[in-house]
Coordinates of C-alpha atoms in Angstrom, one line a residue:
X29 CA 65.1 43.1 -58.4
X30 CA 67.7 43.7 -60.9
X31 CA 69.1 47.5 -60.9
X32 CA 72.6 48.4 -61.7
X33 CA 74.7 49.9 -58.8
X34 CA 75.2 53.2 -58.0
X35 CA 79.1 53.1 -59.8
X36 CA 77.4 51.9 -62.8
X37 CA 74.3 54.0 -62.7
X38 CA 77.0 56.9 -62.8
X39 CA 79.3 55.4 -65.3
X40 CA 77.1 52.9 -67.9
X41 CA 73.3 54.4 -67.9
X42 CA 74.5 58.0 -67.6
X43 CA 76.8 57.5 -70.4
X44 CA 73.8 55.6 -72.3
X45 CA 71.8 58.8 -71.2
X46 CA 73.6 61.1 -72.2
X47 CA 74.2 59.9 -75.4
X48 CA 70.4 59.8 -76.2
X49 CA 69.9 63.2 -75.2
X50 CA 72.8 64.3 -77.8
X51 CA 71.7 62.8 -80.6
X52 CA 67.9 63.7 -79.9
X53 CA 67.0 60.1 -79.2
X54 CA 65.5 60.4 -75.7
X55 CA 61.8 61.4 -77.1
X56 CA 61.5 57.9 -78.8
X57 CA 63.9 55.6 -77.1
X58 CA 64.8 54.7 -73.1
X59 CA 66.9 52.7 -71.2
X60 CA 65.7 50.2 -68.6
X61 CA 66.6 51.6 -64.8
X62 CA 65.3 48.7 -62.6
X63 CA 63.0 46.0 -63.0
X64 CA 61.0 43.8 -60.8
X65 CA 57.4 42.2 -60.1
X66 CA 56.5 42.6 -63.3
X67 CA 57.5 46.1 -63.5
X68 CA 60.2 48.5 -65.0
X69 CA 61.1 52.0 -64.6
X70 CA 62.2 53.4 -67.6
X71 CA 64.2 57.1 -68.3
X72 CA 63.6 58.5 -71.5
X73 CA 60.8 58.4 -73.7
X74 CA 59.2 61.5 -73.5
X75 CA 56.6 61.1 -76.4
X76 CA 55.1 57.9 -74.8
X77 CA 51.4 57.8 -73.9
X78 CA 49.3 56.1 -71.9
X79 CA 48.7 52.6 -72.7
X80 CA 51.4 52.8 -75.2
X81 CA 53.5 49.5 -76.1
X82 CA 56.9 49.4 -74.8
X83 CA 59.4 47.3 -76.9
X84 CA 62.1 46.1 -74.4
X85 CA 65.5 44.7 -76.2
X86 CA 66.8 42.0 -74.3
X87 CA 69.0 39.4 -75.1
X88 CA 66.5 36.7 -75.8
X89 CA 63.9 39.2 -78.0
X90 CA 61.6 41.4 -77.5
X91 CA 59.6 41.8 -74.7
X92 CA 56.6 43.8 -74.1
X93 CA 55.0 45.7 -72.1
X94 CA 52.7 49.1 -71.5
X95 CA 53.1 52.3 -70.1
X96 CA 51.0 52.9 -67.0
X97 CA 52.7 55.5 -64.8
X98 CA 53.9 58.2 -66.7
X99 CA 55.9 60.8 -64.4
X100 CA 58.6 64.3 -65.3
X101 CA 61.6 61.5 -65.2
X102 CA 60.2 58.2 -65.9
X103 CA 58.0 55.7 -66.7
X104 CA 56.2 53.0 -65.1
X105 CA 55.6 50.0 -67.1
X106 CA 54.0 46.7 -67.2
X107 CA 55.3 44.0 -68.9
X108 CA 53.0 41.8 -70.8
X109 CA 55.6 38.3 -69.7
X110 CA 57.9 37.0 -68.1
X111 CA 60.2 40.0 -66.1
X112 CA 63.4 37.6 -65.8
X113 CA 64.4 38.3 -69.3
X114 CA 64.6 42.2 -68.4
X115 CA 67.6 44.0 -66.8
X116 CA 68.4 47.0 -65.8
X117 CA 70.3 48.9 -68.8
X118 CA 68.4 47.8 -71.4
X119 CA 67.4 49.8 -74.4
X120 CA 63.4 50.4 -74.5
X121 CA 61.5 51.8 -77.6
X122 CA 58.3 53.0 -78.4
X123 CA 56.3 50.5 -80.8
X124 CA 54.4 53.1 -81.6
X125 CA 50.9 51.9 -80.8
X126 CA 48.9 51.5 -77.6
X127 CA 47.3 48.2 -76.5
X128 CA 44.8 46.4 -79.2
X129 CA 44.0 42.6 -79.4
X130 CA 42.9 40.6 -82.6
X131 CA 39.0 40.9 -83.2
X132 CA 36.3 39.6 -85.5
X133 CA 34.1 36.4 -86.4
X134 CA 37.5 34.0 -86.7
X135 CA 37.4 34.3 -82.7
X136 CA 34.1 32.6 -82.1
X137 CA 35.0 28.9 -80.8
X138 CA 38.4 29.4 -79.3
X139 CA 39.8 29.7 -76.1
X140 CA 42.4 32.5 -76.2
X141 CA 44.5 34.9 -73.6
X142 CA 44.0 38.7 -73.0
X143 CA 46.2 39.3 -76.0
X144 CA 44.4 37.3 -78.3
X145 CA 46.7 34.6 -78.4
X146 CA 45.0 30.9 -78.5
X147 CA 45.6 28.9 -75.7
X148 CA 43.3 25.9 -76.6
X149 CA 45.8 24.2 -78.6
X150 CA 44.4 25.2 -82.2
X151 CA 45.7 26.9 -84.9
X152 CA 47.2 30.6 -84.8
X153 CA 44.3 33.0 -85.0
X154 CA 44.4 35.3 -87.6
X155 CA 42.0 38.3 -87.8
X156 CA 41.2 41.2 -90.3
X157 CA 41.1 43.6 -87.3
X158 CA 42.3 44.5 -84.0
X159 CA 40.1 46.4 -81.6
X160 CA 41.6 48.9 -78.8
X161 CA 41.9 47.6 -75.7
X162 CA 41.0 51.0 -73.7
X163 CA 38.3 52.5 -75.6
X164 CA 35.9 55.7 -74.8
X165 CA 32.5 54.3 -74.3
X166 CA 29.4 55.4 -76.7
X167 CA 27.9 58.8 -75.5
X168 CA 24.4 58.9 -74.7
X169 CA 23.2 59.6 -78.1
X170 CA 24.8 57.3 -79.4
X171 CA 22.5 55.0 -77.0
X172 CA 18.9 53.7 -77.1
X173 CA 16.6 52.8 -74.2
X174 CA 16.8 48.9 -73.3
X175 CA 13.7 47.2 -75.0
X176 CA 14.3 43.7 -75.9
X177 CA 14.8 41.2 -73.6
X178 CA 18.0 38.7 -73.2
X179 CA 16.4 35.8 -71.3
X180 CA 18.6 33.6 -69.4
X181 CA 16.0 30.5 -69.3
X182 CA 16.4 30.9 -65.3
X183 CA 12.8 31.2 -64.1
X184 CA 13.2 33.3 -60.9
X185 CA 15.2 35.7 -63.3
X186 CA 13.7 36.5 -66.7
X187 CA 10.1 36.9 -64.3
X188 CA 11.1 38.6 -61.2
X189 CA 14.7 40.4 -62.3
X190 CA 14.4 40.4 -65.7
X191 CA 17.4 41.9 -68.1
X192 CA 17.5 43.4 -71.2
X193 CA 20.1 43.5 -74.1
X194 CA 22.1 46.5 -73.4
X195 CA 21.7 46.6 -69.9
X196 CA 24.2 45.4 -66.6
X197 CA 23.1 43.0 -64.2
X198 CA 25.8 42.1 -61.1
X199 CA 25.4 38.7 -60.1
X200 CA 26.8 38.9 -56.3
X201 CA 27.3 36.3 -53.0
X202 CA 29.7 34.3 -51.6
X203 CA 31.9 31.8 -53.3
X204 CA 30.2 28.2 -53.9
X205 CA 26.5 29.8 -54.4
X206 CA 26.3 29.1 -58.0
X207 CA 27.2 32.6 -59.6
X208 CA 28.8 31.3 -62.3
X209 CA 26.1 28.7 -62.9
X210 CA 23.8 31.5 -63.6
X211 CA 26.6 33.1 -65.9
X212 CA 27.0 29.6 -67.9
X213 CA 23.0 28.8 -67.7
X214 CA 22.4 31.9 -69.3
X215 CA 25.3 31.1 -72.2
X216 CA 23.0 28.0 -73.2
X217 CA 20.3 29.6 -73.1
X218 CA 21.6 31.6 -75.9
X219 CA 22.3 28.4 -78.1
X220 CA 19.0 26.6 -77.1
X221 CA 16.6 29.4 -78.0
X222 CA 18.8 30.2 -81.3
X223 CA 18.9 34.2 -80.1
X224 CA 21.9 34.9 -82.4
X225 CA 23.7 36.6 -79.1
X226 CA 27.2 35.6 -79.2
X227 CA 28.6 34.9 -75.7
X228 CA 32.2 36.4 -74.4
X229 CA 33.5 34.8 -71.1
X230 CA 36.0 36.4 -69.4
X231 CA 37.8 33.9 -66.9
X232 CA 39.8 36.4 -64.2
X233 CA 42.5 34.5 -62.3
X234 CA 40.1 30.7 -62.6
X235 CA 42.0 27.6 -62.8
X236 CA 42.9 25.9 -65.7
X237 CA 40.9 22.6 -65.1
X238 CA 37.3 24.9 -64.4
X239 CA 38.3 26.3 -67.8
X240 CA 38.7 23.0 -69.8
X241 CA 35.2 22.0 -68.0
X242 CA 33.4 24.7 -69.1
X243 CA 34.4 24.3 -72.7
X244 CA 33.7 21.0 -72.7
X245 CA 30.2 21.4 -71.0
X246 CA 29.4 23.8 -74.0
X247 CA 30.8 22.0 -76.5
X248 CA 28.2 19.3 -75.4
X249 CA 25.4 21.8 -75.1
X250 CA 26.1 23.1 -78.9
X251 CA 27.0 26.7 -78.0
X252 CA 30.8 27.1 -78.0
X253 CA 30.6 27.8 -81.9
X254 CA 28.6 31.4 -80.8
X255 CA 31.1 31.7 -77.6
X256 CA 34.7 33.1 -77.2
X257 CA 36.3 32.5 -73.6
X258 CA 39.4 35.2 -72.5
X259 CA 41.1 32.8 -70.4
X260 CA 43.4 34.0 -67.2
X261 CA 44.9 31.5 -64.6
X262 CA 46.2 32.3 -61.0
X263 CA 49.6 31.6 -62.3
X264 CA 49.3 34.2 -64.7
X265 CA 51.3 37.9 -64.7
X266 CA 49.1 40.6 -62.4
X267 CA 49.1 42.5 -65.6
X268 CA 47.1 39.7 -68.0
X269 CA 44.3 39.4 -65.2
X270 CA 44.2 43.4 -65.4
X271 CA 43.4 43.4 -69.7
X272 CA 41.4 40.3 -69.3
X273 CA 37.8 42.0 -69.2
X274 CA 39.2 45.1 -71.4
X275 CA 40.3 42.6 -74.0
X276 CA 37.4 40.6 -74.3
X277 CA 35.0 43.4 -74.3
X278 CA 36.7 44.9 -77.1
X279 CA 36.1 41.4 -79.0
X280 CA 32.6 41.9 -78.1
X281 CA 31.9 45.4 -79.3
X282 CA 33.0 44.2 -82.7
X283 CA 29.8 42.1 -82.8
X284 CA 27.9 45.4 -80.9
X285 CA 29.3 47.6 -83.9
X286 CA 27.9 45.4 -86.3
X287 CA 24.5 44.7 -85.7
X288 CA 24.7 41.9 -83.7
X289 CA 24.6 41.1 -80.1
X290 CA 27.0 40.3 -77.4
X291 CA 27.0 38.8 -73.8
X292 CA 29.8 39.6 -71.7
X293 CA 30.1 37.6 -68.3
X294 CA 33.1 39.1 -66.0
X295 CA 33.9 36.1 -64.1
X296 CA 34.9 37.4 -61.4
X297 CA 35.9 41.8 -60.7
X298 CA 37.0 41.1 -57.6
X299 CA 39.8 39.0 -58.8
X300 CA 40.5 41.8 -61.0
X301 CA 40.3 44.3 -58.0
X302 CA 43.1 42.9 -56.9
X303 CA 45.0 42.4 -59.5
X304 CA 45.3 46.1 -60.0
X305 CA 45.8 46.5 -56.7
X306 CA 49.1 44.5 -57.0
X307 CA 50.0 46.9 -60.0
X308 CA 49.0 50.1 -58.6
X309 CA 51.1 49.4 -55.5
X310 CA 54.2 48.2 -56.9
X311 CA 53.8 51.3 -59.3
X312 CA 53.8 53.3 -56.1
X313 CA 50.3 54.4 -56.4
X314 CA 49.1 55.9 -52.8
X315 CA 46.9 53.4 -51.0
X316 CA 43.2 53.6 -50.0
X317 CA 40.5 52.0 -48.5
X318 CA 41.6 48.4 -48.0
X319 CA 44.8 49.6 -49.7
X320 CA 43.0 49.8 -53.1
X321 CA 44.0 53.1 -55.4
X322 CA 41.6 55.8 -55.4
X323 CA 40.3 54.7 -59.2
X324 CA 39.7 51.5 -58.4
X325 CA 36.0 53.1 -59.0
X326 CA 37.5 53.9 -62.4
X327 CA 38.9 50.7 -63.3
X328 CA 34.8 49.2 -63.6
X329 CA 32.8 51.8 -64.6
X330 CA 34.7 52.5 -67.6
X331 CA 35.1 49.3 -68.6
X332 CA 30.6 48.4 -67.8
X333 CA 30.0 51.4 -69.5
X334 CA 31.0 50.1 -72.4
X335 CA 28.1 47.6 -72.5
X336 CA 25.0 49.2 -74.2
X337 CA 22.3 49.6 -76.6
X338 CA 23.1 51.0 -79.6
X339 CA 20.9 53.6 -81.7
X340 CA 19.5 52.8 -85.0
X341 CA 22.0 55.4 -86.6
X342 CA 24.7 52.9 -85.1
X343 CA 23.1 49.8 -86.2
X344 CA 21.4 49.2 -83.0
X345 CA 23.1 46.3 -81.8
X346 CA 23.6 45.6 -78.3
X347 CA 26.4 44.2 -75.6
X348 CA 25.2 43.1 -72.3
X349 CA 26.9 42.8 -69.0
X350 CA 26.7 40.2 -66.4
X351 CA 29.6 41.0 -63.9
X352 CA 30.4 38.9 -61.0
X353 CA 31.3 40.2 -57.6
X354 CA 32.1 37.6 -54.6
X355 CA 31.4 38.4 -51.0
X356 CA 32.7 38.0 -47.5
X357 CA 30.1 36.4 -45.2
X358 CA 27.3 38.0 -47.5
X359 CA 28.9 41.5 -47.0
X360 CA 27.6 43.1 -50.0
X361 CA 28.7 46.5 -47.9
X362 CA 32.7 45.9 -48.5
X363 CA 34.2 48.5 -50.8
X364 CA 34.3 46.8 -54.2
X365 CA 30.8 45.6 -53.9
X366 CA 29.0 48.8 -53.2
X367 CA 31.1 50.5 -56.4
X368 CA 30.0 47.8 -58.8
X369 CA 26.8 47.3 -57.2
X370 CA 26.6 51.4 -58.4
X371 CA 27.9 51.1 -61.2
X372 CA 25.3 48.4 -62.6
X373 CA 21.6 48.5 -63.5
X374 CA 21.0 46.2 -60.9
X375 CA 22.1 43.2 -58.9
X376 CA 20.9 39.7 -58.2
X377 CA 21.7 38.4 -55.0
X378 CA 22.6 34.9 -54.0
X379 CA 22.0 33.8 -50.5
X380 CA 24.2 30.9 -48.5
X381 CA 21.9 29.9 -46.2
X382 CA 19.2 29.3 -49.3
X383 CA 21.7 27.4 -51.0
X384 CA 22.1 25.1 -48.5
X385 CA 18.7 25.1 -47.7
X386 CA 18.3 23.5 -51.2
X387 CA 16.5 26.6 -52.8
X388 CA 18.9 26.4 -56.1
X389 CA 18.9 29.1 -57.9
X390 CA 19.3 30.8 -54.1
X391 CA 18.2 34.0 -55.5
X392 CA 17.0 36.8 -52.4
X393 CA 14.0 38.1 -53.8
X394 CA 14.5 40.9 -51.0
X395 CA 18.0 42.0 -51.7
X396 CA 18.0 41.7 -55.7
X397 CA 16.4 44.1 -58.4
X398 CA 16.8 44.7 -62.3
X399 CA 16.4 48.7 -62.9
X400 CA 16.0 48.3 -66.3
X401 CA 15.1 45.1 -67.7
X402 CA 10.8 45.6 -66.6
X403 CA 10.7 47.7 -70.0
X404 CA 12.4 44.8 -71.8
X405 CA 10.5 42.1 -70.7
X406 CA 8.0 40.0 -73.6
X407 CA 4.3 40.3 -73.3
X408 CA 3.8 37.1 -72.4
X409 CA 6.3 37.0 -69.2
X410 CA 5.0 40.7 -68.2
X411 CA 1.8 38.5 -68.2
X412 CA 2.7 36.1 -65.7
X413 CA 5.0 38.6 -63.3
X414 CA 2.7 41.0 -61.3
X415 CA 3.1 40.7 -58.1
X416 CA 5.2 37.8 -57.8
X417 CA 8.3 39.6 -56.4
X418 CA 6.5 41.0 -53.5
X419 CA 4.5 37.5 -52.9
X420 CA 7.7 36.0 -52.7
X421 CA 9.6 38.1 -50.1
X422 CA 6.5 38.3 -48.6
X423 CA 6.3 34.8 -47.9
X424 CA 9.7 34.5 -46.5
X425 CA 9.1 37.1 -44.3
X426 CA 5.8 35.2 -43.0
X427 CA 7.6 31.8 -42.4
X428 CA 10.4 32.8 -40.5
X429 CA 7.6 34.3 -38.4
X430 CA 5.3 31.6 -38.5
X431 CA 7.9 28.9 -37.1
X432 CA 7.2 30.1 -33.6
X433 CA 3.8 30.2 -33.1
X434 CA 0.9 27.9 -34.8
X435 CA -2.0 30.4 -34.7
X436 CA -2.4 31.4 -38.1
X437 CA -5.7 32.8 -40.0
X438 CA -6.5 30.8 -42.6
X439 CA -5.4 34.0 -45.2
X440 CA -1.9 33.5 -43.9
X441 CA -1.9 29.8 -43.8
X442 CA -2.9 30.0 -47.8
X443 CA -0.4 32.5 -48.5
X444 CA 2.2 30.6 -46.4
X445 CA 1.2 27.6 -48.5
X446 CA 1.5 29.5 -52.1
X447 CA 4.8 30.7 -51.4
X448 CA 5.9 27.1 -50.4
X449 CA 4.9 25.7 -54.4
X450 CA 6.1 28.5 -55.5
X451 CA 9.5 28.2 -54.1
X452 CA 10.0 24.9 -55.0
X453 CA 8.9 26.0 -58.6
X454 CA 11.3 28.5 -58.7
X455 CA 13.6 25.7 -57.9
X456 CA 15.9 24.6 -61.3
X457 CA 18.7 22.4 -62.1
X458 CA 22.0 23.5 -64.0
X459 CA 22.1 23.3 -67.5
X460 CA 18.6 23.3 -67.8
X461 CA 17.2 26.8 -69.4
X462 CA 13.5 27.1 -69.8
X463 CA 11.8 28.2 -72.8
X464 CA 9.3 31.3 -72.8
X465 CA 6.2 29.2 -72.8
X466 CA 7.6 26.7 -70.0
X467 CA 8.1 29.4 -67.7
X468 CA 4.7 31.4 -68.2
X469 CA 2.6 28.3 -68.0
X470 CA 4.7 26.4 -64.7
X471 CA 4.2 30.2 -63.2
X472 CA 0.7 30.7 -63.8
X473 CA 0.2 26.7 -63.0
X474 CA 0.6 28.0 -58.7
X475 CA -0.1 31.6 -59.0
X476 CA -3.8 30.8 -60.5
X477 CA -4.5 28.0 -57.6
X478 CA -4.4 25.1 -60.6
X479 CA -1.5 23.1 -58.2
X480 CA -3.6 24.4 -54.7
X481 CA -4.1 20.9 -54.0
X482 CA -0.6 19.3 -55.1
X483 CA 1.9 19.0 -51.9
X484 CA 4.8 21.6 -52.0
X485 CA 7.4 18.0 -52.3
X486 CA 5.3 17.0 -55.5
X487 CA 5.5 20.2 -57.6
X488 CA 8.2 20.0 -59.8
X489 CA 7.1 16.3 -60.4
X490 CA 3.4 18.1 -61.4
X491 CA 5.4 20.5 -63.9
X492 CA 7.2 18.5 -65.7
X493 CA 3.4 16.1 -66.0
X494 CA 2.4 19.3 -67.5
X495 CA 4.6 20.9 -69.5
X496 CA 4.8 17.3 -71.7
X497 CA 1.0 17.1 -72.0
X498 CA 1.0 21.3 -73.0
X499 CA 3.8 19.8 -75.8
X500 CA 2.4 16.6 -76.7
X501 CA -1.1 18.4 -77.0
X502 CA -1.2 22.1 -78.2
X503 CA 2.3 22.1 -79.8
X504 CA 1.2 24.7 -81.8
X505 CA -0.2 27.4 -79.1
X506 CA 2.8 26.8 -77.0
X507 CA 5.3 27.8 -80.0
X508 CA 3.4 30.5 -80.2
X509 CA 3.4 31.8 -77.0
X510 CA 7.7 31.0 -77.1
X511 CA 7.4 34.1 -79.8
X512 CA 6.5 36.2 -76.5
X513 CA 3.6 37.5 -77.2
X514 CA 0.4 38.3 -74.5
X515 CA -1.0 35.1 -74.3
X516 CA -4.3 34.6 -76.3
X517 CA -8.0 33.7 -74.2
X518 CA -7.5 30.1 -76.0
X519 CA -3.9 29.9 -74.7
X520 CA -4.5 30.4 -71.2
X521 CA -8.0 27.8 -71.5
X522 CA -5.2 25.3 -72.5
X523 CA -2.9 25.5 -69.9
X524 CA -5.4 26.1 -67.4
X525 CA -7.3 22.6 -68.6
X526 CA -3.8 21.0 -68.8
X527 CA -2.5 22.3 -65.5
X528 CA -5.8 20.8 -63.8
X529 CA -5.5 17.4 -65.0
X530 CA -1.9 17.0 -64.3
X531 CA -1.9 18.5 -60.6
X532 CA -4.8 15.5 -60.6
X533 CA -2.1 12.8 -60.6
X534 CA 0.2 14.4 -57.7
X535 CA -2.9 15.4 -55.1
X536 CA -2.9 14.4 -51.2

């Protein structure tokens, strides 16, 4: 830590002091007392706010940072770079601004840090407008109930947990059970469907080589042109993991404000837990529970409350949240869980021991729920989703019981049987979004008895069958049912007829 002794503290800065506070300086300009970890303490400026921009003159530029702690003597601050360049002594001035990053259309493609700076080796990005990093969210007038649906092309989630455009959904397990898959499936889905929602993803703390494989794996999906990725590493300053999700919400409230739609996936909040943890205790912030500060609550819901539906006064665009949260041994009780898990309008649960059981998506249809996204859901999925929740978790509940005894009624033994094919329905690869009509017809394929007679290992073989004939022979019904609507009398004749003759093929 560099901080000048107590002879010079007495001779240099208190000279430097004093001579600020004579000529009326000390409201506008500081002086550096000690730096460290990425913080300084500064004496002087009086007029600084929160989140204002520091200007630090060193000897090698300028270097910035923000005001975080602001006390009766001095200032906390966090710079926004390196901290070896900064010494004690130092004069500091306020720039006069707090903290904004570029936003705006010229965004959309890039890969850029939490200050808007690209980081994909393009061009400079220049941008008409800069947004404010810390902004008050919309009030609840300003907000309108969540009514049109943001499908993800995951079947377990647009028909059991469905979400809406406006709404938050917290995607939560343990690390390696294919959260972010969901985040990224849901991304392509955006491109493949041609929705017009432009995707923000927000990488807290993720290493460099996931980054350059996820931009590649859109790039070869077609969707990076709609998609804009804030980009933090582990090796990055405690302070850039902090603005990370305020940054790149900001860049998505631009598209909210203008009639357009966002996606914002937090990848992940615990990562950023802890990075303000770091902050808050080398600010000298009392400790909490698991040494956290007392607004770590703060620190997420007033940055998912910015996600919403906006009125048709406000031009009723929409930005949606999909937050992730990683657990310890499927602990969804810990402290930063249970806050988030509050915070959002519902959470969808990823189990281990499904994912290895090969159940991929490994979504808990027990512990998982969308609050909202029921009164968003299209006509023709509503169609297809009574009941099937409750089936499902019903069903797990019935195997694990039916392993140890062999008794069974023949009720149970059917019901035990439909949850299996539906199960291994549910079942979907990566990078492989289904379209409205897929999804209605492979769900109505098992819950209507059509695959009855099609073993549980031959059902996904039976869909696919299907789903080509349903395209290869009513092309026309099935883009109409895509539109969402209640499927038609004539519709459900089709699929049923289809569905029939395909499960023929995969029988015994």
């Amino acid at each position: 830590m560099s901080e000048l002794s107590i002879t010079e503290l007495s001779n240099d800065l208190r000279n430097a002091i004093a001579k600020l506070e004579t000529t009326g300086n000390l409201d506008e300009v500081g002086v550096v007392l000690r730096v460290g970890d990425g913080v300084a303490w500064v004496r002087g400026l009086r007029n600084a706010g929160y989140n204002e921009v520091l200007q630090i003159e060193t000897e090698e530029g300028i270097v910035e940072a923000f005001a975080l702690n602001l006390m009766e003597d001095e200032i906390g601050a966090v710079l926004l770079g390196e901290d070896s360049k900064v010494k004690a002594g130092q004069t500091v001035r306020l720039k006069g601004s707090v903290l904004s990053v570029p936003i705006g259309p010229e965004l959309l493609g890039r890969v850029v840090d939490p200050l808007g700076r690209a980081i994909d080796g393009g061009p400079a990005i220049k941008t008409k407008q800069q947004g404010l990093v810390e902004r008050e969210a919309i009030g609840v007038m300003g907000r309108k109930s969540v009514h049109e649906p943001l499908m993800t092309g995951i079947s377990a989630i647009d028909v059991m947990f469905p979400i809406g455009r406006g709404q938050r959904e917290l995607i939560i397990g343990d690390r390696q059970t294919g959260k972010t898959a969901l985040a990224i499936d849901t991304m392509i889905n955006q491109g493949k469907q041609n929705t017009g929602v432009v995707n923000v993803y927000v990488a807290i703390g993720q290493k460099r080589s996931k980054i350059a494989r996820l931009v590649e794996r859109l790039k070869q999906e077609g969707v990076m042109d709609q998609t804009i990725i804030v980009a933090t590493s582990p090796a990055d300053p405690a302070s850039l993991l902090y603005l990370a999700p305020y940054a790149a919400t900001a860049m998505g409230e631009y598209f909210r404000d203008n009639s357009q739609h966002a996606l914002m996936i937090y990848d992940d909040l615990t990562k950023h837990a802890v990075a303000y943890r770091q902050m808050s205790l080398l600010l000298r912030r009392p400790p909490g529970r698991e040494a956290y500060p007392g607004d770590v609550f703060y620190l997420h819901s007033r940055l998912l409350e910015r996600s919403a539906k906006l009125s048709d006064d406000l031009g009723a665009g929409s930005l949606t949240a999909l937050p992730i949260i990683e657990t310890q041994a499927g602990d969804i009780s810990a402290y930063i869980p249970t806050n988030v898990i509050s915070i959002t309008d519902g959470q969808i649960f990823l189990e281990t021991d499904l994912f290895y059981q090969g159940i991929r998506p490994a979504i808990s249809a027990g512990l998982s729920v969308s609050r909202v996204g029921g009164a968003a859901q299209s006509g023709a999925i509503k169609s297809v989703s009574g009941g099937l929740k409750l089936g499902l978790s019903q069903f797990r509940e019935l195997a694990s019981f039916a392993q140890f005894g062999s008794d069974l009624d023949e009720a149970t033994k059917s019901q035990i049987e439909r949850g299996q094919r539906l199960t291994e329905l549910l079942k979907q690869h990566q990078y492989n979004p289904m379209s409205v009509w897929q999804q209605v017809a492979s769900i109505l394929s098992v819950t209507k008895g059509y695959f009855d007679k099609v073993p549980a290992a031959k059902i996904k073989a039976a869909q696919a069958s299907m789903i080509t004939r349903l395209w290869a022979d009513h092309k026309k019904d099935m883009s109409e049912l895509d539109k969402g609507a209640k499927p038609t009398d004539e519709i459900l004749k089709s699929i049923e007829v289809t569905a029939i003759a395909a499960a023929k093929g995969f029988e015994g």
